[in-house]
Every structure is written in structure tokens, then in C-alpha cells.
XYZ file of C-alpha atoms in Angstrom:
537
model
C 0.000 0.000 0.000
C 1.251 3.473 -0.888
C 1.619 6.291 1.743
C 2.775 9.295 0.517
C 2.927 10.868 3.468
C 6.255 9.007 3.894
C 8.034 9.760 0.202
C 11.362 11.010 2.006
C 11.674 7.615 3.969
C 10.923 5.486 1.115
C 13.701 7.052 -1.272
C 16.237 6.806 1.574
C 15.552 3.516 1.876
C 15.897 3.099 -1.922
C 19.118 4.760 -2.368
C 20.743 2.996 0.829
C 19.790 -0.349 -0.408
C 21.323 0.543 -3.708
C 24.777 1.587 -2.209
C 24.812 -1.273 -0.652
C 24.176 -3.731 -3.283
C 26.664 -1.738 -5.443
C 29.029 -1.929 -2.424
C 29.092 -5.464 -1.289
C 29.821 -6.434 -5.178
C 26.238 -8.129 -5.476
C 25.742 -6.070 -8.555
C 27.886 -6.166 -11.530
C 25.754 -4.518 -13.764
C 22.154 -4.388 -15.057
C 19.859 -6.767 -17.471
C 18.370 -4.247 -19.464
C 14.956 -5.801 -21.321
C 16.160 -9.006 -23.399
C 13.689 -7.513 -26.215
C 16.543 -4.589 -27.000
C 20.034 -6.963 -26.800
C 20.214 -6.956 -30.906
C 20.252 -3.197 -30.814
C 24.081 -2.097 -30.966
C 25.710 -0.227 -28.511
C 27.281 3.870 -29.682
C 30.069 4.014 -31.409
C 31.511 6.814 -33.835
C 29.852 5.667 -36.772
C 26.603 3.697 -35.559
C 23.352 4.648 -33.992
C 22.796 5.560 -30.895
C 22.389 2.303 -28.841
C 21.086 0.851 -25.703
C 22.697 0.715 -22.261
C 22.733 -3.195 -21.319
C 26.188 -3.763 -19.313
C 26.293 -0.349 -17.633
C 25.985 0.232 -13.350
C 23.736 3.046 -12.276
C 26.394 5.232 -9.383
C 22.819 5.470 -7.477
C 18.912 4.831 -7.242
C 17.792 5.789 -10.535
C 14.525 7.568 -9.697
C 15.623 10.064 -7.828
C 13.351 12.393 -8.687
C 10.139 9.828 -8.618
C 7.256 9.585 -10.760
C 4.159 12.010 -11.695
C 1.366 11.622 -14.186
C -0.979 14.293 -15.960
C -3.097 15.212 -18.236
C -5.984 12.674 -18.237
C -8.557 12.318 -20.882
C -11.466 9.167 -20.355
C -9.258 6.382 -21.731
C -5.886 7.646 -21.274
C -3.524 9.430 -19.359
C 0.269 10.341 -18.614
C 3.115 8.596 -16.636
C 6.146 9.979 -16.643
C 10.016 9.301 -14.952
C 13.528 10.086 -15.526
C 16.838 8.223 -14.471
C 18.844 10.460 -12.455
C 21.099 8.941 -10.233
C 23.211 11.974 -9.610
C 20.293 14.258 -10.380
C 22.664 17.746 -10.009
C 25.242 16.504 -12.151
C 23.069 16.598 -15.154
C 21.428 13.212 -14.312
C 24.349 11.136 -14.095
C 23.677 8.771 -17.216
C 25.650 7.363 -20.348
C 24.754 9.273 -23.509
C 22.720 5.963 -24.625
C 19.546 4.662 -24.715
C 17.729 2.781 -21.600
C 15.004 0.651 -21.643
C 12.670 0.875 -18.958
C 9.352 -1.021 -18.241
C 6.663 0.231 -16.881
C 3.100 -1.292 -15.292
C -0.391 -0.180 -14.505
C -2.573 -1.414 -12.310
C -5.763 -1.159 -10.392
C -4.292 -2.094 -6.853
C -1.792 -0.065 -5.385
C -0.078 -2.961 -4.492
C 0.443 -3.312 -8.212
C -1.022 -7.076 -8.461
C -3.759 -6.590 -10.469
C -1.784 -5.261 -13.960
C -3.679 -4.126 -16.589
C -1.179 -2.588 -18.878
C 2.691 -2.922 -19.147
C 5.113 -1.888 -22.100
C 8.765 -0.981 -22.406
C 10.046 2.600 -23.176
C 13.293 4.072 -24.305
C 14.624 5.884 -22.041
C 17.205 8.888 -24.342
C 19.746 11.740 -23.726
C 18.414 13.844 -26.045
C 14.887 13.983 -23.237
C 17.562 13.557 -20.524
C 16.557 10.297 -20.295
C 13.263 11.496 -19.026
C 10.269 9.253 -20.123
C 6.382 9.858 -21.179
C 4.372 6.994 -21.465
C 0.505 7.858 -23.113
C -1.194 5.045 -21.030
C -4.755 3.696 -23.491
C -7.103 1.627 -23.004
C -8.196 2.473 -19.746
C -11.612 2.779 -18.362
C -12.694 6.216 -17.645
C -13.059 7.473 -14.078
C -10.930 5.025 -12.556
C -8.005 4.857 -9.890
C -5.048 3.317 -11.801
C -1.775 3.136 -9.866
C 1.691 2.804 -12.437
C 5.801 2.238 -11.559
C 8.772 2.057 -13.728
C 11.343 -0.497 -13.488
C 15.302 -0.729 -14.745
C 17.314 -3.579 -13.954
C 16.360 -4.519 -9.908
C 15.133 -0.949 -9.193
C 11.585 0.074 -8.933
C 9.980 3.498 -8.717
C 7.792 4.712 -6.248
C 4.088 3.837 -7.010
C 2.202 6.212 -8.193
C -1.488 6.955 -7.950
C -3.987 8.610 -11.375
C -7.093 9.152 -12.781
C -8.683 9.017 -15.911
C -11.601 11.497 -17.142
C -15.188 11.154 -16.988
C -16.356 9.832 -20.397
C -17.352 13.377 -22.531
C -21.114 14.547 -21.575
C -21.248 11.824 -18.904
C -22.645 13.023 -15.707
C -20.164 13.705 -12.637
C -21.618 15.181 -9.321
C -18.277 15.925 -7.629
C -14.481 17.428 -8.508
C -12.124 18.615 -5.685
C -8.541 20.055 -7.411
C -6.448 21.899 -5.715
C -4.776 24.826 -7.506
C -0.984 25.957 -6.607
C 1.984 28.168 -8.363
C 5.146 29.706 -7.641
C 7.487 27.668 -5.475
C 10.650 29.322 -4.890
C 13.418 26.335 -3.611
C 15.290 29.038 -1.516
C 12.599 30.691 0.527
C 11.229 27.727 2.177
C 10.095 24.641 2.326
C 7.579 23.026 0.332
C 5.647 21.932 3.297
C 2.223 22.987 1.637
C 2.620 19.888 -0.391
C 2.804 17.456 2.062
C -0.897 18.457 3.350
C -1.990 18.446 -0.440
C -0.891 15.045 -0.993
C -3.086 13.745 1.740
C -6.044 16.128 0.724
C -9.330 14.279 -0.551
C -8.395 15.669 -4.519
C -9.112 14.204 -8.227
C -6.142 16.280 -9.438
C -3.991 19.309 -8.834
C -3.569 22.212 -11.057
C -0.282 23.960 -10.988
C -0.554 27.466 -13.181
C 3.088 28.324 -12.842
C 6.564 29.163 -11.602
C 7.530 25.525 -10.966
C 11.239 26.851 -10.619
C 12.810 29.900 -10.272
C 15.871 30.822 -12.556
C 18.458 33.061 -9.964
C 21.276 32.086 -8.845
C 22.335 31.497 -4.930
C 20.800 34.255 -1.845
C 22.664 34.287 1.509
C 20.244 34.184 4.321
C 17.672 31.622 2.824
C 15.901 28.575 4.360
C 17.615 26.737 1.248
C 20.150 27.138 -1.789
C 19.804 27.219 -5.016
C 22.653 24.963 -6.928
C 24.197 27.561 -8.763
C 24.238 30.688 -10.310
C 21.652 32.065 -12.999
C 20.337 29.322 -15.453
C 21.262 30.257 -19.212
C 22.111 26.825 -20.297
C 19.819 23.285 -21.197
C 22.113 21.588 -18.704
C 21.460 24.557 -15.916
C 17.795 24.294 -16.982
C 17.993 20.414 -16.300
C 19.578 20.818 -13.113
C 17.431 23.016 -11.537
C 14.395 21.288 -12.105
C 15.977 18.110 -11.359
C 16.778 20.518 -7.651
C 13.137 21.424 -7.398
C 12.401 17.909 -7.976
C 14.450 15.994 -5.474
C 12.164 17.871 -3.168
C 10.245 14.656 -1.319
C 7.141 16.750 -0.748
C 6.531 17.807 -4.255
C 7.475 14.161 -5.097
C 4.699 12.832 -2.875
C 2.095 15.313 -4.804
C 3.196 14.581 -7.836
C 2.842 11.005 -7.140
C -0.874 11.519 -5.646
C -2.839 12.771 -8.369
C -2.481 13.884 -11.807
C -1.647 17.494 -12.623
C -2.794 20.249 -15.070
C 0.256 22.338 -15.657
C 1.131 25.549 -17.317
C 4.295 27.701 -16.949
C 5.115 31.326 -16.011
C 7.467 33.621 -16.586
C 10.657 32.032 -13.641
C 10.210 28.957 -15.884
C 12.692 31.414 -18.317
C 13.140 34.708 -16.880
C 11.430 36.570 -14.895
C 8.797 38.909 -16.754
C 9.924 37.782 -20.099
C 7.676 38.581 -22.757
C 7.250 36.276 -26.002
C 11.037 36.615 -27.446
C 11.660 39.692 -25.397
C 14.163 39.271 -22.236
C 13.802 41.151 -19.039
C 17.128 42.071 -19.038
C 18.384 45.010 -21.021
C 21.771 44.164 -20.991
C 23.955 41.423 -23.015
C 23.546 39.336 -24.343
C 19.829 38.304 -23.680
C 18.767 41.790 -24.977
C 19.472 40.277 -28.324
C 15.869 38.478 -28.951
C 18.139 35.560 -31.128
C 19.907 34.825 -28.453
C 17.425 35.486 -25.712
C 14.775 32.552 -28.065
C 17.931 30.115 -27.700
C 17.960 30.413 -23.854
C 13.771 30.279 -24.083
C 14.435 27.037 -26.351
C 16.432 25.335 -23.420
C 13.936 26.375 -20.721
C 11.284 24.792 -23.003
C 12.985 21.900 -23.212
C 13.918 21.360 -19.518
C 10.324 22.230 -18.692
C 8.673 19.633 -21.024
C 11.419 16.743 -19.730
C 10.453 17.534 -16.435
C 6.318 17.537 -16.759
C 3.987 14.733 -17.409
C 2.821 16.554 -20.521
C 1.499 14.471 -23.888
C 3.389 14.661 -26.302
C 2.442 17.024 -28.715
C 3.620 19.477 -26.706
C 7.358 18.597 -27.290
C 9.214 21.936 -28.235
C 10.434 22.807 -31.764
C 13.364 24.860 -30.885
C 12.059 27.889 -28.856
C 8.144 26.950 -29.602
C 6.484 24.927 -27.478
C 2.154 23.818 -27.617
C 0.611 24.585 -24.444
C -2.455 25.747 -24.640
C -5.030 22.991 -24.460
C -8.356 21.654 -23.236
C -9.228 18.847 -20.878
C -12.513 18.161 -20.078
C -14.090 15.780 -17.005
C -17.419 14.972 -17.816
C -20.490 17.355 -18.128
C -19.173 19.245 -15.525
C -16.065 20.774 -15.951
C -14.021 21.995 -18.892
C -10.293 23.671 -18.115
C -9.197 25.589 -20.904
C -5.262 25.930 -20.210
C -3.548 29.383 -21.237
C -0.328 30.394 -22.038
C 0.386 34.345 -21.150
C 3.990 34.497 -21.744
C 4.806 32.559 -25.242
C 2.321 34.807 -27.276
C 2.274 38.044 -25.509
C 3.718 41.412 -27.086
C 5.962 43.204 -24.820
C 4.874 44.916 -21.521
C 3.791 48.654 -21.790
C 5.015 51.672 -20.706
C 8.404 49.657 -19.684
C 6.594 47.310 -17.342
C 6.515 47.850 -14.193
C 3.962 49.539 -11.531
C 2.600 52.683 -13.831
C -0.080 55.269 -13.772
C -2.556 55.059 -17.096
C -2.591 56.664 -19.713
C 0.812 55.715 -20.013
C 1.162 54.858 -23.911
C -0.512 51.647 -23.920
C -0.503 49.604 -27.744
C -3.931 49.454 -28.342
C -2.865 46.484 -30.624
C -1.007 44.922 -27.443
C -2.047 41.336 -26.672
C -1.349 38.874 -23.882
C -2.692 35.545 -25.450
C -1.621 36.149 -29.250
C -4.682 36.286 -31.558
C -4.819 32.789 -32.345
C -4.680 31.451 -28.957
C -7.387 34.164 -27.963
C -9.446 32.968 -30.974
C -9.012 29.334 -29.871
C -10.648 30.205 -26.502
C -13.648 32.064 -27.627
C -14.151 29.015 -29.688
C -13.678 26.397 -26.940
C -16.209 28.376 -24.585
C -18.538 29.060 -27.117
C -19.361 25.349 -27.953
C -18.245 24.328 -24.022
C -21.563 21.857 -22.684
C -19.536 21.962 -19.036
C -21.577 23.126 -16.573
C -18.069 25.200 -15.551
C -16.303 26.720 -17.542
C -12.204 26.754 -15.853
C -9.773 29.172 -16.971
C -6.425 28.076 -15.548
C -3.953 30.454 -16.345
C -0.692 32.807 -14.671
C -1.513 36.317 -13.828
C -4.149 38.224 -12.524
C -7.243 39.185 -15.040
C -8.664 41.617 -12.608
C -8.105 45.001 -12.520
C -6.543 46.041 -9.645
C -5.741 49.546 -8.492
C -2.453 49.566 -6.426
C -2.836 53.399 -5.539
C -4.944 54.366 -2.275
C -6.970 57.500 -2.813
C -7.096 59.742 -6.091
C -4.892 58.464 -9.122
C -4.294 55.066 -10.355
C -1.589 52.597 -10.771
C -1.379 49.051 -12.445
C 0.930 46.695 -12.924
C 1.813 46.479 -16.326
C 2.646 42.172 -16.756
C -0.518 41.310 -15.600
C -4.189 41.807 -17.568
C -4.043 45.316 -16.265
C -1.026 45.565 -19.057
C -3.079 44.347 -22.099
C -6.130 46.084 -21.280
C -7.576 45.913 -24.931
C -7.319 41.822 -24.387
C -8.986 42.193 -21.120
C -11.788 43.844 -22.713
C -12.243 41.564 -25.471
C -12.682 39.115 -22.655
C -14.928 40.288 -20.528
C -16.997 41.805 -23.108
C -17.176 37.875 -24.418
C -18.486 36.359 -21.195
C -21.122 39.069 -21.038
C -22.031 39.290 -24.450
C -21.700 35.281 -25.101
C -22.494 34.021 -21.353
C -20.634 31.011 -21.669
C -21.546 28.575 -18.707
C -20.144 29.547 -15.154
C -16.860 30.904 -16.178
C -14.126 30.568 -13.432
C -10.793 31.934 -13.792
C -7.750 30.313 -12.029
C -4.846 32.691 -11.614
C -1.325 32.395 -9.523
C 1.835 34.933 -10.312
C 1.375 37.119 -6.881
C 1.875 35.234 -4.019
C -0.937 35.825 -2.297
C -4.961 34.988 -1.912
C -7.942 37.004 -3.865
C -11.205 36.130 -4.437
C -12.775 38.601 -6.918
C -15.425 39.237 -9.031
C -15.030 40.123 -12.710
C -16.985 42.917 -14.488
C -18.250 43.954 -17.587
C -16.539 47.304 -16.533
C -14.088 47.614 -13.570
C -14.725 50.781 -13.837
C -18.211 50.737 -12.158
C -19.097 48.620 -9.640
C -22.637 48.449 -10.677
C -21.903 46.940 -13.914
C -22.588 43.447 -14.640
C -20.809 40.420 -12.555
C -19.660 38.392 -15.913
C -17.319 35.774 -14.158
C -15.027 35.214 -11.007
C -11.266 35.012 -10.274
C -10.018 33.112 -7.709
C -5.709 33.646 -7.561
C -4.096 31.106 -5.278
C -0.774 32.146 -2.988
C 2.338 31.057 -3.608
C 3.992 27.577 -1.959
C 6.785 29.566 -1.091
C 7.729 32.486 -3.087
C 7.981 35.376 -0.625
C 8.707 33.526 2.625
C 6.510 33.404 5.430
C 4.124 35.928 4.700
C 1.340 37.771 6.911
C -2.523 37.376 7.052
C -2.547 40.702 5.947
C -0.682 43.905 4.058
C -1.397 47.474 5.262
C -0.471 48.281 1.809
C -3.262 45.983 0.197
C -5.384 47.221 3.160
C -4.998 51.090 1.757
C -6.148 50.505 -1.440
C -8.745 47.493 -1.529
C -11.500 50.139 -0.822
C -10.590 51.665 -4.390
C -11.208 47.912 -5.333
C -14.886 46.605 -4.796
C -14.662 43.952 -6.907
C -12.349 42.174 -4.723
C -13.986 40.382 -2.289
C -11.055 38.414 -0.289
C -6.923 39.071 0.164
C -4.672 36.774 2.359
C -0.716 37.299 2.048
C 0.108 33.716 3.626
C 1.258 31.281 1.602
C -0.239 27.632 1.076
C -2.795 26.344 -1.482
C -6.462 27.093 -3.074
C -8.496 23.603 -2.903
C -11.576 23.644 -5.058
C -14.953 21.394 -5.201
C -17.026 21.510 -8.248
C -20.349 20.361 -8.284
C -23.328 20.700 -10.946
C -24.737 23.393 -7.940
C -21.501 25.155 -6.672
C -18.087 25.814 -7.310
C -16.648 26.018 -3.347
C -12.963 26.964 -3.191
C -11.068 26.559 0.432
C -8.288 28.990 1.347
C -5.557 26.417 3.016
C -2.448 28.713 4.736
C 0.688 27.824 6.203
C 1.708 29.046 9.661
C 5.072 29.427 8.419
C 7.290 27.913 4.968
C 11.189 28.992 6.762
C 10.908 25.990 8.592
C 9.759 22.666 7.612
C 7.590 22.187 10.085
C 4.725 25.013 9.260
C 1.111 23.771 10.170
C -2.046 24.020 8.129
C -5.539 25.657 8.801
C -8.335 26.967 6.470
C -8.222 30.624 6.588
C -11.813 30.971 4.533
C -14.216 30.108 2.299
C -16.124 31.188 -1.146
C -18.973 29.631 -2.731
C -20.392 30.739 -6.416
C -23.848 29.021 -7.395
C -24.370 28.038 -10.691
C -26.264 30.709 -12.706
C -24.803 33.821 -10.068
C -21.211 34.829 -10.882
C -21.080 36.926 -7.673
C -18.950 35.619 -5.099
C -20.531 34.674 -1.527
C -18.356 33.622 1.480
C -19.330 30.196 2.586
């Protein structure tokens, strides 16, 4: 039986009984799948081949096992060998076999699907395995083996079959997760939470280099490189907590901007200094984030990058009642106005400026136009809301978020109002802290129409500890009546569905600088189907 409550003891134990084995001479190398012996190992002018002979310096799964994106007869498993995860993995530039099983036990006894995959260097010997022929709704558990190791066990889900009925979905909904300023204790609560899957909606890493004075260290300076890229998230990663959550439920992922840089926009770097304000070379750093990022996530695979592209956007739908339409602010997006930042308006917005790229924008008025769902789920980065950061007369906005792109936020809202598309609910992260708001028709005045709500989770860590509250925030919310709910602790959003309500739970930390922070609900919102307006539970 799996607990994953206890992920750190169980890889301990893994990597102790390997050093061992390895030590006492038990082990003189590993009997890679008998199917692949013909294949030839790499030489100068052959193939690449497959690793049969070779010894792994460590347990191989280092940074355990995850699964995503479920549809009703299918879904995604995914591993990588890592043995020295830091030192770029710690593998032979050759091909590995490694088997994998399904199962509808978790004490994996009851198989229902097994295959081999290759395990290569050019995916970092990461590993995607699109599971079929599975029934829909239904607990599957999956490992990977290589040689005499196993993986942990992991737990999934498959979909709702399309238009069936579903009375219930709980997901919990998380971003930003800074390694150095704390500990990613909000995941070990969210691994034993009562969920069908978890929706992350950005900043899985964080690209700087090493802080003094930090609960942890990053493991080296700024990320340019694929092989920094890969060693980061392989840092992130070793994390046992996150391991545990990945290994709980399937996950709904999107990236940020720290996936890259911070506040990059499309092929447009932050930095205006060499040589990343060059947008050639500035694409070639965004390829090998891209890259890193879609080793790293259980993601299908048509969302493999070509070069510096990469296919995010998508739909997933669970049943009749819930259809997530995934977004991707940063690939698409023309650059910030008015030199981003925190600015008064006018400040020379484009009126041509965009944050989802037309054809992405076009691809969502099309998928919640024909959407049956009873809710409609926008999970995407930063905050659609206006907000007004100034207390008193005058305005400021912050010029990455909606606020930035206002002409895109109006084409939006002026959809849901005009169109009035089925419960729309907007999932936001990027600010590492709670809101509950409502949307309008015009932020402008409060009396216009309620056409939606946006509910922006904290961060896990991003920004430390945190307080219940910001005297800042506190100056200028009454310039804000849209916003019905602010909480600057950090922690996670979890969300029940249900053809009636959508219910979302405010879960906070007591602390993240220690890894021993306690959690508590901190409050609760309920919309009803049909009334957009937000209501405290």
C-alpha cells in the first residue's frame, strides 16, 4: 500500500539499499529488457544504442514519478533516471530501456497494462508513457522499473467519459514555489487532501542564482544553459514533498514567466543588458527552458518543443461538468507597456497589445462558445482583474498582468457578457498571495454586470513566510470593490465543483522557513451556478 505521506523515507531507503548492493559487489551490472540486446551499442559511426552492461552510481529515480493530463481512456506517466540528479542526471549518452506497469491495486497485483520505453539523452533520459485503453473514471496506480530498481508507485485518474454526468471534482490549484525561501511543506498536506487532481498554473522553478540568508540554496548561479535548466528542475524535484504530490494525483500544468526569466515577454528578455537583450539569443535560452520544462512535466506529447516553440495551450474536459481551458500568457504576448513595471494610465498603452496572441485568444472564444460543461475553468498565470495599487485619487497598475493588455482584457470580458458562456471561473497564480474577486463587464463601475469570477491562489513559497494581511493591500482594496477576499500567507487554493456550486477553500501555512509550518483553512467562497457573484461560505 502506498503512503505518501512518507516519500522522504521510502527514497532513503531506496538509495541505501542501492549503495549497498553496489558496495558489497552483489551487482555487476544491469539486465536491461532481453527484447533490446540486438540493438548495438554507440560508437563513432553507428546509432545511438542501448545501455545493457552499464551500473547506475545510485537509485535511478531520484526524482520519482508524476502523471498528468488525463482524458477518459488515457492518461500520462512519466520518470527520468537520475542517479546523480545535479550533475546533469548522471547517465551514459545511450539509450535505456525501462518497463513500466499499470494497475488497479496499489499494491500493483492486479496489472492491466505494461510496455517498455526508451529511455534517451536527447529527453535527458526522461520518459512519457501515453497510457490507453483504460476505463474512464478510474483509480489506476503505475511504476517504472530498470534492472532490480523500482519506482515509487504512483497513484492517477482518468476522465469522466465526454457529456457523462459527474456530481463531484475537488482540485487543488498551486503556483510559484521558490526552492530558496522555504520549504515546500504545503505539499505534504496536499498530498493527503481528498483531490481528483492538482492544477499547478506556474513558476515551478525559479531561474536566480544562490541568496545568503535563505531557508535553502539554489545549486548555482543564474540558469542560461539546457544543462542549468535540467539541473534546476531536477533541484526542485528531489524535493520529497513535491514528489509525494506529484505522485498523488495527476496534474494540469502551465508555466510562467521564472520557468525562463522573470517577466519575459514572447522573445523579449527582461534584461536590457547582453547578451539576452538580443531576442536571437534570448529565443535560444527560451528554447532550453522549453525543453527542460517539457522533460520535467507529465505533458502528452504534442507538446514537445520545436526549438524555442512549445504547444501549451489545451483543453481537458471531465465529464459534463467541468471543462479547463489551459492558457499560455507568456509565449504569445507582445511586450509589456510603458516599460513594465507599476505605472499610472494613460501611459502609452498599444492598443494592438495582446497577452494571449490572436490565435490562442481565438481558440478560446471558440472552446467556450461550444463548451456543454456546466463550468467553464480558466487556468492560467496572472491576474485578469483590474486592480488599483494606488490608495486614494490616481491610479496605478501593474503592467505584466491583464491590467497591461487592457484591450485583451476587454475583449474578454466583453465575451463572457455578451456570449455568457456557462459559469466561467478563472484560475490565476503569479502574486503570491490569496484574492477572491469578481469580474466585471466594466471595472470601472461597480454596478456593472458580474460576468465571471477570479479566484488567484498564494504562492507555496515564493515570498517567505508571509502575513494574514498587508497594510499596503489594506490602503487601497476600498478603491477595489470587486475584490472580495486578500490573504498574504502562503499555502494552497483547494476547489470542489459540483453541478450546484463551485466552493474553493483557502488552506495557509503558519510558516514555509521551517519545515515544520502547520495548516488551517483561513476561509471560504462559494459561487452558485447561474450567479457569478462571489458569496463567502
Amino acid at each position: 500500500m502506498v503512503d505518501y505521506r512518507n516519500f522522504e523515507q521510502f527514497l532513503h531507503s531506496r538509495i541505501k539499499r542501492r549503495n549497498l548492493i553496489i558496495g558489497a559487489g552483489a551487482l555487476s551490472g544491469l539486465a536491461i529488457a532481453n527484447q533490446f540486446s540486438h540493438q548495438t551499442a554507440m560508437s563513432a559511426d553507428k546509432p545511438l544504442g542501448v545501455y545493457a552492461t552499464g551500473r547506475f552510481s545510485n537509485y535511478p529515480f531520484t526524482l520519482g514519478v508524476a502523471s498528468g493530463d488525463p482524458d477518459s481512456t488515457s492518461v500520462v506517466i512519466w520518470t527520468r533516471l537520475a542517479p546523480e540528479p545535479l550533475e546533469g542526471g548522471g547517465m551514459p549518452p545511450v539509450n535505456v530501456p525501462i518497463r513500466w506497469e499499470v494497475s488497479t491495486d496499489p499494491d500493483m497485483r492486479r496489472i492491466v497494462s505494461r510496455g517498455t520505453v526508451l529511455a534517451t539523452p536527447e529527453l535527458a533520459h526522461s520518459v512519457r508513457v501515453v497510457v490507453e485503453g483504460l476505463q474512464s473514471n478510474t483509480l489506476y496506480w503505475y511504476r517504472f522499473l530498470v534492472g532490480q530498481d523500482a519506482s515509487p508507485i504512483g497513484r492517477t485518474r482518468t476522465a469522466p467519459l465526454a457529456n457523462s454526468y459527474l456530481s463531484k471534482l475537488n482540485f487543488a490549484l498551486v503556483s510559484c514555489q521558490h526552492y530558496e525561501q522555504g520549504y515546500f511543506t504545503a505539499y505534504k498536506y496536499l498530498a493527503q487532501d481528498d483531490l481528483d487532481l492538482v492544477v499547478h498554473v506556474g513558476d515551478y522553478i525559479y531561474e536566480g542564482g544562490i541568496s545568503n540568508n535563505r531557508p535553502r540554496k539554489h545549486n548555482s548561479a543564474e540558469i542560461l544553459t539546457l544543462e542549468d535548466y535540467r539541473n534546476r528542475h531536477a533541484l526542485y524535484k528531489t524535493d520529497t514533498n513535491l514528489q509525494a504530490a506529484h505522485a498523488a494525483f495527476p496534474w494540469i500544468v502551465t508555466w510562467d514567466d521564472h520557468e525562463v526569466e522573470n517577466n519575459y515577454a514572447n522573445y523579449i528578455s527582461e534584461v536590457d543588458t547582453e547578451p539576452d537583450q538580443d531576442p536571437a539569443i534570448f529565443l535560444q535560452r527560451r528554447a532550453a527552458a522549453y525543453q527542460a520544462y517539457y522533460e520535467h512535466m507529465p505533458l502528452r506529447p504534442l507538446s514537445r518543443p520545436v526549438g524555442p516553440d512549445m504547444q501549451l495551450y489545451r483543453r481537458l474536459s471531465f465529464g459534463n461538468l467541468a471543462t479547463f481551458h489551459v492558457l499560455d500568457t507568456r509565449q504569445y504576448r507582445t511586450d509589456q507597456p510603458c516599460g513594465d513595471g507599476t505605472k499610472q494610465r494613460p501611459c502609452g498603452e498599444d492598443p494592438n497589445g495582446t497577452i494571449t496572441g490572436k490565435r490562442q485568444e481565438d481558440w478560446l472564444y471558440d472552446g467556450l462558445n461550444n463548451s456543454q460543461a456546466k463550468w467553464n475553468v480558466l487556468a492560467q498565470q496572472v491576474v485578469v482583474a483590474q486592480i488599483d495599487t494606488k490608495a486614494g485619487p490616481g491610479e496605478t497598475y501593474s503592467m505584466d498582468k491583464w491590467d497591461g493588455y487592457v484591450a485583451s482584457r476587454d475583449r474578454l470580458m466583453r465575451f463572457l457578457e455578451q456570449r455568457k458562456p456557462s459559469n466561467p471561473v478563472v484560475l490565476s497564480g503569479d502574486i503570491h498571495s490569496n484574492w477572491a474577486i469578481n469580474l466585471k463587464a466594466d471595472f470601472n463601475n461597480p454596478k456593472s454586470a458580474t460576468v465571471g469570477s477570479e479566484f488567484v491562489c498564494t504562492s507555496i513559497t515564493s515570498g517567505g513566510d508571509g502575513a494574514d494581511t498587508s497594510p499596503n493591500v489594506e490602503a487601497y482594496l476600498p478603491d477595489n470593490p470587486h475584490i472580495k477576499f486578500f490573504n498574504g500567507q502562503r499555502g494552497y487554493v483547494r476547489c470542489a465543483l459540483t453541478p450546484t456550486t463551485c466552493k474553493t477553500d483557502y488552506l495557509v501555512l503558519s510558516n514555509v522557513t521551517t519545515p515544520n509550518g502547520t495548516l488551517s483553512k483561513r476561509a471560504s467562497f462559494v459561487v452558485e451556478d447561474g450567479r457569478p457573484e462571489i458569496q463567502q461560505a
